[in-house]
PDB file of C-alpha atoms in Angstrom:
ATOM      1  CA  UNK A   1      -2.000  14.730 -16.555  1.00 48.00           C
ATOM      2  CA  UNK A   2      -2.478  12.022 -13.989  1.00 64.00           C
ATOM      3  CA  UNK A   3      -0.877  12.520 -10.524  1.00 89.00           C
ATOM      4  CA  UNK A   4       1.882  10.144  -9.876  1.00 94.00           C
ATOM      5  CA  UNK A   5       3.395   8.550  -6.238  1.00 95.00           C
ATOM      6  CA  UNK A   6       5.951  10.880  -5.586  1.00 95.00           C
ATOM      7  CA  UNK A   7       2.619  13.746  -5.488  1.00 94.00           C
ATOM      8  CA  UNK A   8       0.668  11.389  -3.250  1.00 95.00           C
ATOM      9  CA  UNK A   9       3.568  10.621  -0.651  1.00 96.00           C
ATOM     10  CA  UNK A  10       4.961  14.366  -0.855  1.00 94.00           C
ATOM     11  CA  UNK A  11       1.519  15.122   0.104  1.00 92.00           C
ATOM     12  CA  UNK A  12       0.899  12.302   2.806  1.00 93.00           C
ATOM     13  CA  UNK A  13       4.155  11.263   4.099  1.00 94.00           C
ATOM     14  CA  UNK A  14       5.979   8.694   3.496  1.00 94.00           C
ATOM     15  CA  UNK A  15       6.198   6.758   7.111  1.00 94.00           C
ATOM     16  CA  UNK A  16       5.674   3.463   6.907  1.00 96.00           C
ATOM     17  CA  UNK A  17       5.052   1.025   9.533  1.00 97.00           C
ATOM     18  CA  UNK A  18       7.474  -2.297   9.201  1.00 97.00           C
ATOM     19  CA  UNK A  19       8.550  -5.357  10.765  1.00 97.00           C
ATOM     20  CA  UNK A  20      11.045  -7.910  10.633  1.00 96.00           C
ATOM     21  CA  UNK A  21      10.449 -11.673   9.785  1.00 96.00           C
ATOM     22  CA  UNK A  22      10.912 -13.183  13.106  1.00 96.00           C
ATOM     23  CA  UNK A  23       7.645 -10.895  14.103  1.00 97.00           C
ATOM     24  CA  UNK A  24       4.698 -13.277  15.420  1.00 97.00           C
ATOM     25  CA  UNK A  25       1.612 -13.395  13.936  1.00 97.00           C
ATOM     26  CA  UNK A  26      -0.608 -12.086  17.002  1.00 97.00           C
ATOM     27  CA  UNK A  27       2.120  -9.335  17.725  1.00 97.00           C
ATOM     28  CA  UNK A  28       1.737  -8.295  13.938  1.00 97.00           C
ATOM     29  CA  UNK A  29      -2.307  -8.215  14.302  1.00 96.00           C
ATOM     30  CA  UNK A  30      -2.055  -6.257  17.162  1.00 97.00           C
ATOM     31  CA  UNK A  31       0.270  -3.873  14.907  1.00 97.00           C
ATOM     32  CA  UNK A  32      -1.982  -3.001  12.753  1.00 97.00           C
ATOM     33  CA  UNK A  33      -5.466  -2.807  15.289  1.00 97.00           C
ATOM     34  CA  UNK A  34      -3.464  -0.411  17.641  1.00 97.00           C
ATOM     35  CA  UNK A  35      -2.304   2.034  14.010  1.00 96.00           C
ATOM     36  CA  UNK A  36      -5.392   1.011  12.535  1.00 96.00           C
ATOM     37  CA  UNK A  37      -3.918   0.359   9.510  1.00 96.00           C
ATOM     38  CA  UNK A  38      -4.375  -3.089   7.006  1.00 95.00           C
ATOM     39  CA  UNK A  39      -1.018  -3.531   6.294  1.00 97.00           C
ATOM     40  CA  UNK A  40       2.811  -3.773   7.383  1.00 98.00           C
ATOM     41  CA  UNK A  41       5.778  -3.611   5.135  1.00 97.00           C
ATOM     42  CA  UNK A  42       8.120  -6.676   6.516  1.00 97.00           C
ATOM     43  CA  UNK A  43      11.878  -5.425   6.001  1.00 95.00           C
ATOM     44  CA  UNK A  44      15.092  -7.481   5.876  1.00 88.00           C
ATOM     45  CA  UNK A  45      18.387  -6.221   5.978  1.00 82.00           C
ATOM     46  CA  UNK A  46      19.233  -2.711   4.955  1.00 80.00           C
ATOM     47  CA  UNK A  47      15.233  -1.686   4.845  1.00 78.00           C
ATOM     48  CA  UNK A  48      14.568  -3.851   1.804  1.00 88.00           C
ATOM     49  CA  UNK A  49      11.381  -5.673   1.214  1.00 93.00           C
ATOM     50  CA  UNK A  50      10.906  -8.770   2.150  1.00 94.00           C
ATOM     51  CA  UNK A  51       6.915  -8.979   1.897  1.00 96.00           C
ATOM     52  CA  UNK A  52       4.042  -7.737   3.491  1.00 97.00           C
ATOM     53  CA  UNK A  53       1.812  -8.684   6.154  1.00 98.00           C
ATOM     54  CA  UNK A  54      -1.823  -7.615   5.843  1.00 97.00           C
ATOM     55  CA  UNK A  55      -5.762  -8.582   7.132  1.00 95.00           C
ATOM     56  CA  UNK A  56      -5.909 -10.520   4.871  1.00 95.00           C
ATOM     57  CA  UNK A  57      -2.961 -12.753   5.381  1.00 96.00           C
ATOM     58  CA  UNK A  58      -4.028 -13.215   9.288  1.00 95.00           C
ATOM     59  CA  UNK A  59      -7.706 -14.443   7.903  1.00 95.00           C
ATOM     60  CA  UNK A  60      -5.766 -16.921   5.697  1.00 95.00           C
ATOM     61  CA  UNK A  61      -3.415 -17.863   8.506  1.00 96.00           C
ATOM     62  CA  UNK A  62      -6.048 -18.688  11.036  1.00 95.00           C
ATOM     63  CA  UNK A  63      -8.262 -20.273   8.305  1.00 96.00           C
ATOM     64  CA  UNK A  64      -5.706 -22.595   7.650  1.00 95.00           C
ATOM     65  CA  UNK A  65      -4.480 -23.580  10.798  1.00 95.00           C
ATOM     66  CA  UNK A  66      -6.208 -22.027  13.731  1.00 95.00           C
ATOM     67  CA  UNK A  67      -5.012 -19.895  16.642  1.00 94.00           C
ATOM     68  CA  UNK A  68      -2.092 -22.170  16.565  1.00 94.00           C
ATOM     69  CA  UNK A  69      -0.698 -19.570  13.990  1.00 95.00           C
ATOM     70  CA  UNK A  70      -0.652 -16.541  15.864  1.00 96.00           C
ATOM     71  CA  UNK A  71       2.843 -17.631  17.901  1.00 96.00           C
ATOM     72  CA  UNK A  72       4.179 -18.625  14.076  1.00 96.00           C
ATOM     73  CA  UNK A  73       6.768 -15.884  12.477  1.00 96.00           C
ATOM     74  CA  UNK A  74       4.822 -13.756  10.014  1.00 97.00           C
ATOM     75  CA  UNK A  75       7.628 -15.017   7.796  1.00 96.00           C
ATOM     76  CA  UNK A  76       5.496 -18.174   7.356  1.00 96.00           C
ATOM     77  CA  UNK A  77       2.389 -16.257   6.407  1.00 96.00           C
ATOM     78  CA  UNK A  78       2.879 -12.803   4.800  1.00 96.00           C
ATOM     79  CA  UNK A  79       2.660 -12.522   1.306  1.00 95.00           C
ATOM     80  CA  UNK A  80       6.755 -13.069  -0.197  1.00 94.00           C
ATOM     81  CA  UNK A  81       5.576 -11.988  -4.069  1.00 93.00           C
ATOM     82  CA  UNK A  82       4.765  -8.170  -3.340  1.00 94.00           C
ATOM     83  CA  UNK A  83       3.973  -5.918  -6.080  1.00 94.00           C
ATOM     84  CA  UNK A  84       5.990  -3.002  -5.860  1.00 95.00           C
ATOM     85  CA  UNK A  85       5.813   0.559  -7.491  1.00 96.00           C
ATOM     86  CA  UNK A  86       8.376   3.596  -7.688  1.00 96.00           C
ATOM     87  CA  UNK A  87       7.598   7.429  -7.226  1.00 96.00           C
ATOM     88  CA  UNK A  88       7.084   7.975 -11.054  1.00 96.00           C
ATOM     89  CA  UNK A  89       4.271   5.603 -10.879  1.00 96.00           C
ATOM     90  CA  UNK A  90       0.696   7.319 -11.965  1.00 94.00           C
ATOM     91  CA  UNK A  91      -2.599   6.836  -9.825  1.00 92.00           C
ATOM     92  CA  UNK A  92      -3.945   5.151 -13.248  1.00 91.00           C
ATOM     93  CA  UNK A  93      -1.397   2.505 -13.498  1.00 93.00           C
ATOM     94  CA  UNK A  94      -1.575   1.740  -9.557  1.00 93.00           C
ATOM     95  CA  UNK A  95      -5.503   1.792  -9.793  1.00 92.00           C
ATOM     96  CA  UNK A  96      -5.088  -0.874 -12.499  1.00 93.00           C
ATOM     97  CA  UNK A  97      -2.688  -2.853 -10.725  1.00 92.00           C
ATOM     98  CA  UNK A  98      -4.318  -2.782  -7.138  1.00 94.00           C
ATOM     99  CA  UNK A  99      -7.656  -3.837  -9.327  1.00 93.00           C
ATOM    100  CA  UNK A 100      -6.545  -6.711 -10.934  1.00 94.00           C
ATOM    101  CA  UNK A 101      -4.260  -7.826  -8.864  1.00 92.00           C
ATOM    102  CA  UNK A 102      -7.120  -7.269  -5.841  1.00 92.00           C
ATOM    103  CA  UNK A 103      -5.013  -5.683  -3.184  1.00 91.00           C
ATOM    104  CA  UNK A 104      -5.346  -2.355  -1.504  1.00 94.00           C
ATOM    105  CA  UNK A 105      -1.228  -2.052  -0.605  1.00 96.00           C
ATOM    106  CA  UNK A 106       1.482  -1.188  -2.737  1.00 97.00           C
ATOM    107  CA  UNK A 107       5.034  -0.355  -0.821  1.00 97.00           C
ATOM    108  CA  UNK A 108       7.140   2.583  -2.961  1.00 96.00           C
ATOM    109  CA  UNK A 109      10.965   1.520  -3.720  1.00 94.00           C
ATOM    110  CA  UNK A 110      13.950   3.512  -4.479  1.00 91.00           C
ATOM    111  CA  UNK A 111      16.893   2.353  -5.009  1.00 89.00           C
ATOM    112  CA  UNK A 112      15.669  -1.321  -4.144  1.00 86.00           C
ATOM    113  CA  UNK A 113      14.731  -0.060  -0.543  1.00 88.00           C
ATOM    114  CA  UNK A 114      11.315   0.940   0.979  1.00 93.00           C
ATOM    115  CA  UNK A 115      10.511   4.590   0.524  1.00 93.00           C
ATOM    116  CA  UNK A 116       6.632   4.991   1.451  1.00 96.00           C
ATOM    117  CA  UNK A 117       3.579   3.195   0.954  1.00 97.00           C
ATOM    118  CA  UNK A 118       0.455   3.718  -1.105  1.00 97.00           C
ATOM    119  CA  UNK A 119      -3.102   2.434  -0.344  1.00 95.00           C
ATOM    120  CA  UNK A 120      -6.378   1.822  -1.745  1.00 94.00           C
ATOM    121  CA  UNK A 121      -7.375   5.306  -0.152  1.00 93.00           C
ATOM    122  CA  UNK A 122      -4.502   7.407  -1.045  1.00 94.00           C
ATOM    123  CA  UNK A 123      -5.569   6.552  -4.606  1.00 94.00           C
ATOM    124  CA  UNK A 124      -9.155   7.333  -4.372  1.00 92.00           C
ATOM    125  CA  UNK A 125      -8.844  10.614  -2.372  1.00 92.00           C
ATOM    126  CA  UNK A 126      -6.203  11.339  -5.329  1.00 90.00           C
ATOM    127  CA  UNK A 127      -8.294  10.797  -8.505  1.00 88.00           C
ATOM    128  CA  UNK A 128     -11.306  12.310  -6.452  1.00 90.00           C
ATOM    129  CA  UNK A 129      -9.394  15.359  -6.391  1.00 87.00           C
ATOM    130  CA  UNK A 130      -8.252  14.825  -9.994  1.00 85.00           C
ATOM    131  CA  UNK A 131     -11.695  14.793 -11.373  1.00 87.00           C
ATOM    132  CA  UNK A 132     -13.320  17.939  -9.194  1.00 90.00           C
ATOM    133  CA  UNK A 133     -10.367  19.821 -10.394  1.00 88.00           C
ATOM    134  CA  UNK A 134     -11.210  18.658 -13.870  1.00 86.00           C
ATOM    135  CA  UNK A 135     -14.537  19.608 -13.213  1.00 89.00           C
ATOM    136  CA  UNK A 136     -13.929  23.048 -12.260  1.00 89.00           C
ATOM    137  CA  UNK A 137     -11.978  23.916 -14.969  1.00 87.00           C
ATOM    138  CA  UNK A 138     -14.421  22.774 -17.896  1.00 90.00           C
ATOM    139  CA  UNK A 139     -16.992  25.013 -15.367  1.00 88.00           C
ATOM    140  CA  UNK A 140     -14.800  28.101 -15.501  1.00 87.00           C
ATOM    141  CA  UNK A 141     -13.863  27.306 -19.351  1.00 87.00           C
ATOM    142  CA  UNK A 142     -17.625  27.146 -20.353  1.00 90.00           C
ATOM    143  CA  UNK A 143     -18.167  30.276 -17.997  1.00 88.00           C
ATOM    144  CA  UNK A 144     -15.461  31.957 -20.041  1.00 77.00           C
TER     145      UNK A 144
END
C-alpha cells in the first residue's frame, strides 16, 4: 500500500512558507536563500492559493527582462496554473505528476485553502523508505 500526503506531512509538518502578490521579486529570492528552500506558496485572501513562486520562476524572470524584474510584484512572474494535491493523494500519483509535469512543488489543499506542501524530496525519502521496508519483509518472509 503506497503512502499517501496526509503520512508524509503528519510526519514532516505541514508549515509552509507564503507570500502575498504584492511581494517583489528580489524580496521573494531572498525568501527562499535565507529558508533555503525552492519554493513559496503565494496566498490571497483567506490562505487560498494564488500560485507559486519558485527558482525557477526568478531564472525565467531575469532571463526575460533583466534585473529590472527583481522590484516587479511576484504576481507578474510566479507560476498562476499550480498543480495542486489533497492529503489522500499517494506518493505514486504525485511522483507521476511532479515527473511529467517537471516540477519538484506541489502545495496540499483542504477545503480550497493551503494545508502543507510536498516536494521532490519528501517523495523520495518516502518511497525510499517504502521499498527498504519492502525489502525487509520479503528478507524476514524468506528467513521464515
Amino acid at each position: 500500500m503506497s503512502n499517501t500526503v496526509k503520512a508524509i506531512l503528519d510526519a514532516k509538518g505541514r508549515d509552509v512558507v507564503t507570500a502575498g502578490p504584492n511581494t517583489t521579486v528580489s524580496e521573494a529570492a531572498a525568501i527562499l536563500s535565507k529558508k533555503k528552500i525552492g519554493a513559496i506558496v503565494i496566498v490571497g485572501m483567506e490562505n487560498k492559493i494564488a500560485g507559486i513562486f519558485t527558482e525557477r520562476d526568478v531564472v525565467h524572470a531575469i532571463a526575460k527582462s533583466g534585473p529590472a524584474c527583481l522590484n516587479s510584484s511576484v504576481a507578474s512572474v510566479m507560476t498562476a496554473k499550480v498543480y495542486r494535491c489533497n492529503e489522500a493523494t499517494t506518493v505514486n500519483e504525485l511522483m507521476e505528476l511532479m515527473t511529467s509535469r517537471r516540477f519538484r512543488h506541489v502545495p496540499v489543499e483542504t477545503s480550497g485553502k493551503l494545508a502543507g506542501i510536498i516536494s521532490i524530496g519528501d517523495v523520495v525519502k518516502t518511497r525510499i523508505a517504502e521499498v527498504e521496508r519492502e525489502a525487509e519483509d520479503i528478507k524476514a518472509y524468506i528467513a521464515g
